[in-house]
Amino acid sequence: MEIIRNPDGSLVVPIPETRHHDGDDVPEQTSSDGAGDAGAPTTRVLHPGEGGYNEALTEWDLQQNPDREPVVSTASGREEAMRVVHAVGESPDHDVIAALAHVTDAEATGEALRYVLVGGTHSVEAFASEVAEAEGGEPLPAHKMTKIIGEVLAELDK
């Protein structure tokens, strides 16, 4: 099952099946009707800031183009990525398309953002601080930065 990204930035992720071990120490779990775990949920919704969200967003991005080479961040791509996420974060209507209008190298911008995601929460926090230092203002919380990165990547992949 694939990860699904909702318009609000939340992700629907599959829940791995629970492994059952046959053995004397573990009692068998069956229901009286014989259905077992048939009613157990098979997916979970993750919102920006929740544990596992950054990893799931990275997996979702990889699903969009499974043949993509490993991500590499360039200085120019990172600078454009910082400008874009700052513009989106400061925009009252959260306008991703307008923020991307002045991007000269969309591929490098996307790669820089993917590189941030691959690094996990600490990488996102460091990027938020770097954006605030370069563009002004206060650093965005990691969950807001991650949501913006996901929105930008979704728009770039269209």
PDB file of C-alpha atoms in Angstrom:
ATOM      1  CA  MET A   1       0.000   0.000   0.000  1.00  0.00           C
ATOM      2  CA  GLU A   2       1.262   3.455  -0.833  1.00  0.00           C
ATOM      3  CA  ILE A   3       1.404   6.513   1.384  1.00  0.00           C
ATOM      4  CA  ILE A   4      -1.236   9.095   0.475  1.00  0.00           C
ATOM      5  CA  ARG A   5      -0.673  12.833   0.992  1.00  0.00           C
ATOM      6  CA  ASN A   6      -3.863  14.758   1.771  1.00  0.00           C
ATOM      7  CA  PRO A   7      -4.362  18.399   0.729  1.00  0.00           C
ATOM      8  CA  ASP A   8      -3.947  19.506   4.367  1.00  0.00           C
ATOM      9  CA  GLY A   9      -0.457  17.960   4.480  1.00  0.00           C
ATOM     10  CA  SER A  10      -1.431  14.936   6.549  1.00  0.00           C
ATOM     11  CA  LEU A  11      -0.267  11.532   5.371  1.00  0.00           C
ATOM     12  CA  VAL A  12      -2.193   8.268   5.338  1.00  0.00           C
ATOM     13  CA  VAL A  13       0.362   5.560   6.034  1.00  0.00           C
ATOM     14  CA  PRO A  14      -0.046   1.785   6.148  1.00  0.00           C
ATOM     15  CA  ILE A  15       0.257   0.075   9.505  1.00  0.00           C
ATOM     16  CA  PRO A  16       2.461  -3.015   9.260  1.00  0.00           C
ATOM     17  CA  GLU A  17       0.714  -6.231  10.206  1.00  0.00           C
ATOM     18  CA  THR A  18       1.438  -7.433  13.708  1.00  0.00           C
ATOM     19  CA  ARG A  19       3.663 -10.456  13.695  1.00  0.00           C
ATOM     20  CA  HIS A  20       2.269 -13.417  15.557  1.00  0.00           C
ATOM     21  CA  HIS A  21       4.587 -16.034  16.941  1.00  0.00           C
ATOM     22  CA  ASP A  22       3.451 -19.556  17.599  1.00  0.00           C
ATOM     23  CA  GLY A  23       4.781 -20.766  20.889  1.00  0.00           C
ATOM     24  CA  ASP A  24       3.946 -21.970  24.350  1.00  0.00           C
ATOM     25  CA  ASP A  25       4.718 -18.613  26.007  1.00  0.00           C
ATOM     26  CA  VAL A  26       2.400 -16.491  23.853  1.00  0.00           C
ATOM     27  CA  PRO A  27      -1.324 -17.177  24.115  1.00  0.00           C
ATOM     28  CA  GLU A  28      -3.120 -17.305  20.798  1.00  0.00           C
ATOM     29  CA  GLN A  29      -5.323 -14.264  20.241  1.00  0.00           C
ATOM     30  CA  THR A  30      -8.562 -15.110  18.520  1.00  0.00           C
ATOM     31  CA  SER A  31     -11.979 -13.658  18.901  1.00  0.00           C
ATOM     32  CA  SER A  32     -15.016 -15.704  19.733  1.00  0.00           C
ATOM     33  CA  ASP A  33     -16.315 -15.318  16.189  1.00  0.00           C
ATOM     34  CA  GLY A  34     -13.024 -16.414  14.631  1.00  0.00           C
ATOM     35  CA  ALA A  35     -12.383 -13.052  12.986  1.00  0.00           C
ATOM     36  CA  GLY A  36      -9.010 -12.460  14.663  1.00  0.00           C
ATOM     37  CA  ASP A  37      -7.618  -8.991  13.865  1.00  0.00           C
ATOM     38  CA  ALA A  38      -9.974  -8.359  10.948  1.00  0.00           C
ATOM     39  CA  GLY A  39     -11.272  -5.179  12.614  1.00  0.00           C
ATOM     40  CA  ALA A  40      -7.824  -3.720  13.273  1.00  0.00           C
ATOM     41  CA  PRO A  41      -7.029  -0.554  11.288  1.00  0.00           C
ATOM     42  CA  THR A  42      -4.698  -0.966   8.338  1.00  0.00           C
ATOM     43  CA  THR A  43      -3.757   2.716   7.997  1.00  0.00           C
ATOM     44  CA  ARG A  44      -2.949   5.667  10.220  1.00  0.00           C
ATOM     45  CA  VAL A  45      -3.107   9.418   9.568  1.00  0.00           C
ATOM     46  CA  LEU A  46       0.039  11.369  10.500  1.00  0.00           C
ATOM     47  CA  HIS A  47       0.029  15.153  10.808  1.00  0.00           C
ATOM     48  CA  PRO A  48       3.073  17.440  10.587  1.00  0.00           C
ATOM     49  CA  GLY A  49       4.900  17.361  13.898  1.00  0.00           C
ATOM     50  CA  GLU A  50       3.863  13.846  14.857  1.00  0.00           C
ATOM     51  CA  GLY A  51       6.444  11.158  15.356  1.00  0.00           C
ATOM     52  CA  GLY A  52       7.231   9.403  12.094  1.00  0.00           C
ATOM     53  CA  TYR A  53       5.821  12.190   9.900  1.00  0.00           C
ATOM     54  CA  ASN A  54       9.176  13.294   8.445  1.00  0.00           C
ATOM     55  CA  GLU A  55      10.109   9.721   7.602  1.00  0.00           C
ATOM     56  CA  ALA A  56       6.696   9.085   6.031  1.00  0.00           C
ATOM     57  CA  LEU A  57       6.958  12.302   3.987  1.00  0.00           C
ATOM     58  CA  THR A  58      10.358  11.187   2.725  1.00  0.00           C
ATOM     59  CA  GLU A  59       8.869   7.805   1.745  1.00  0.00           C
ATOM     60  CA  TRP A  60       5.918   9.519   0.036  1.00  0.00           C
ATOM     61  CA  ASP A  61       8.309  11.696  -1.945  1.00  0.00           C
ATOM     62  CA  LEU A  62      10.299   8.639  -3.006  1.00  0.00           C
ATOM     63  CA  GLN A  63       7.069   6.938  -4.142  1.00  0.00           C
ATOM     64  CA  GLN A  64       6.421   9.854  -6.507  1.00  0.00           C
ATOM     65  CA  ASN A  65       9.544   8.959  -8.483  1.00  0.00           C
ATOM     66  CA  PRO A  66      11.072   5.649  -7.381  1.00  0.00           C
ATOM     67  CA  ASP A  67      13.834   5.837 -10.018  1.00  0.00           C
ATOM     68  CA  ARG A  68      15.152   9.146  -8.693  1.00  0.00           C
ATOM     69  CA  GLU A  69      18.858   9.271  -7.956  1.00  0.00           C
ATOM     70  CA  PRO A  70      19.964   9.874  -4.350  1.00  0.00           C
ATOM     71  CA  VAL A  71      19.326  13.482  -3.377  1.00  0.00           C
ATOM     72  CA  VAL A  72      22.125  16.015  -3.569  1.00  0.00           C
ATOM     73  CA  SER A  73      21.881  19.567  -2.290  1.00  0.00           C
ATOM     74  CA  THR A  74      23.661  22.352  -4.151  1.00  0.00           C
ATOM     75  CA  ALA A  75      24.356  25.821  -2.792  1.00  0.00           C
ATOM     76  CA  SER A  76      22.126  27.530  -5.371  1.00  0.00           C
ATOM     77  CA  GLY A  77      19.331  25.001  -4.855  1.00  0.00           C
ATOM     78  CA  ARG A  78      19.491  25.469  -1.103  1.00  0.00           C
ATOM     79  CA  GLU A  79      19.355  29.260  -1.432  1.00  0.00           C
ATOM     80  CA  GLU A  80      16.284  29.069  -3.660  1.00  0.00           C
ATOM     81  CA  ALA A  81      14.708  26.505  -1.344  1.00  0.00           C
ATOM     82  CA  MET A  82      15.219  28.860   1.609  1.00  0.00           C
ATOM     83  CA  ARG A  83      13.611  31.744  -0.274  1.00  0.00           C
ATOM     84  CA  VAL A  84      10.638  29.595  -1.290  1.00  0.00           C
ATOM     85  CA  VAL A  85       9.859  28.163   2.153  1.00  0.00           C
ATOM     86  CA  HIS A  86      10.290  31.603   3.718  1.00  0.00           C
ATOM     87  CA  ALA A  87       7.897  33.136   1.170  1.00  0.00           C
ATOM     88  CA  VAL A  88       5.316  30.411   1.783  1.00  0.00           C
ATOM     89  CA  GLY A  89       5.704  30.693   5.549  1.00  0.00           C
ATOM     90  CA  GLU A  90       5.249  34.481   5.443  1.00  0.00           C
ATOM     91  CA  SER A  91       2.402  34.439   2.902  1.00  0.00           C
ATOM     92  CA  PRO A  92      -0.982  35.129   4.529  1.00  0.00           C
ATOM     93  CA  ASP A  93      -2.681  32.790   2.050  1.00  0.00           C
ATOM     94  CA  HIS A  94       0.157  30.207   2.046  1.00  0.00           C
ATOM     95  CA  ASP A  95       0.618  30.613  -1.735  1.00  0.00           C
ATOM     96  CA  VAL A  96       3.094  27.955  -2.893  1.00  0.00           C
ATOM     97  CA  ILE A  97       2.624  28.710  -6.604  1.00  0.00           C
ATOM     98  CA  ALA A  98       3.489  32.393  -6.161  1.00  0.00           C
ATOM     99  CA  ALA A  99       6.563  31.460  -4.098  1.00  0.00           C
ATOM    100  CA  LEU A 100       7.759  29.155  -6.880  1.00  0.00           C
ATOM    101  CA  ALA A 101       7.220  31.771  -9.607  1.00  0.00           C
ATOM    102  CA  HIS A 102      10.746  33.183  -9.294  1.00  0.00           C
ATOM    103  CA  VAL A 103      12.587  29.873  -8.963  1.00  0.00           C
ATOM    104  CA  THR A 104      15.177  29.495 -11.717  1.00  0.00           C
ATOM    105  CA  ASP A 105      16.133  25.868 -11.030  1.00  0.00           C
ATOM    106  CA  ALA A 106      13.138  23.904  -9.767  1.00  0.00           C
ATOM    107  CA  GLU A 107      15.035  20.610  -9.812  1.00  0.00           C
ATOM    108  CA  ALA A 108      17.847  21.946  -7.591  1.00  0.00           C
ATOM    109  CA  THR A 109      15.297  23.526  -5.242  1.00  0.00           C
ATOM    110  CA  GLY A 110      13.416  20.238  -4.918  1.00  0.00           C
ATOM    111  CA  GLU A 111      16.619  18.286  -4.360  1.00  0.00           C
ATOM    112  CA  ALA A 112      17.680  20.682  -1.594  1.00  0.00           C
ATOM    113  CA  LEU A 113      14.327  20.244   0.147  1.00  0.00           C
ATOM    114  CA  ARG A 114      14.472  16.461  -0.217  1.00  0.00           C
ATOM    115  CA  TYR A 115      17.965  16.549   1.272  1.00  0.00           C
ATOM    116  CA  VAL A 116      16.589  18.372   4.316  1.00  0.00           C
ATOM    117  CA  LEU A 117      13.834  15.779   4.764  1.00  0.00           C
ATOM    118  CA  VAL A 118      16.196  12.835   4.495  1.00  0.00           C
ATOM    119  CA  GLY A 119      18.128  14.261   7.453  1.00  0.00           C
ATOM    120  CA  GLY A 120      15.088  13.953   9.727  1.00  0.00           C
ATOM    121  CA  THR A 121      13.761  16.297  12.388  1.00  0.00           C
ATOM    122  CA  HIS A 122      17.127  17.744  13.416  1.00  0.00           C
ATOM    123  CA  SER A 123      17.883  18.590   9.799  1.00  0.00           C
ATOM    124  CA  VAL A 124      14.497  20.301   9.425  1.00  0.00           C
ATOM    125  CA  GLU A 125      15.077  22.294  12.632  1.00  0.00           C
ATOM    126  CA  ALA A 126      18.544  23.361  11.457  1.00  0.00           C
ATOM    127  CA  PHE A 127      17.122  24.357   8.063  1.00  0.00           C
ATOM    128  CA  ALA A 128      14.402  26.440   9.757  1.00  0.00           C
ATOM    129  CA  SER A 129      17.086  28.284  11.728  1.00  0.00           C
ATOM    130  CA  GLU A 130      19.160  28.781   8.586  1.00  0.00           C
ATOM    131  CA  VAL A 131      16.126  30.185   6.738  1.00  0.00           C
ATOM    132  CA  ALA A 132      15.366  32.599   9.583  1.00  0.00           C
ATOM    133  CA  GLU A 133      18.974  33.782   9.645  1.00  0.00           C
ATOM    134  CA  ALA A 134      19.162  34.242   5.868  1.00  0.00           C
ATOM    135  CA  GLU A 135      15.671  35.628   5.232  1.00  0.00           C
ATOM    136  CA  GLY A 136      14.811  37.249   8.561  1.00  0.00           C
ATOM    137  CA  GLY A 137      12.198  36.506  11.165  1.00  0.00           C
ATOM    138  CA  GLU A 138      11.901  33.712  13.678  1.00  0.00           C
ATOM    139  CA  PRO A 139      12.584  30.055  12.813  1.00  0.00           C
ATOM    140  CA  LEU A 140       9.438  28.128  11.962  1.00  0.00           C
ATOM    141  CA  PRO A 141       8.669  25.136  14.183  1.00  0.00           C
ATOM    142  CA  ALA A 142       9.839  21.875  12.598  1.00  0.00           C
ATOM    143  CA  HIS A 143       6.292  20.610  12.000  1.00  0.00           C
ATOM    144  CA  LYS A 144       5.351  23.780  10.088  1.00  0.00           C
ATOM    145  CA  MET A 145       8.596  23.697   8.090  1.00  0.00           C
ATOM    146  CA  THR A 146       8.015  20.043   7.217  1.00  0.00           C
ATOM    147  CA  LYS A 147       4.465  20.790   6.061  1.00  0.00           C
ATOM    148  CA  ILE A 148       5.682  23.635   3.839  1.00  0.00           C
ATOM    149  CA  ILE A 149       8.429  21.437   2.372  1.00  0.00           C
ATOM    150  CA  GLY A 150       5.811  18.788   1.554  1.00  0.00           C
ATOM    151  CA  GLU A 151       3.563  21.345  -0.118  1.00  0.00           C
ATOM    152  CA  VAL A 152       6.434  22.737  -2.190  1.00  0.00           C
ATOM    153  CA  LEU A 153       7.562  19.266  -3.259  1.00  0.00           C
ATOM    154  CA  ALA A 154       3.996  18.315  -4.203  1.00  0.00           C
ATOM    155  CA  GLU A 155       3.737  21.425  -6.391  1.00  0.00           C
ATOM    156  CA  LEU A 156       7.165  20.831  -7.961  1.00  0.00           C
ATOM    157  CA  ASP A 157       6.218  17.242  -8.816  1.00  0.00           C
ATOM    158  CA  LYS A 158       3.092  18.288 -10.748  1.00  0.00           C
TER     159      LYS A 158
END
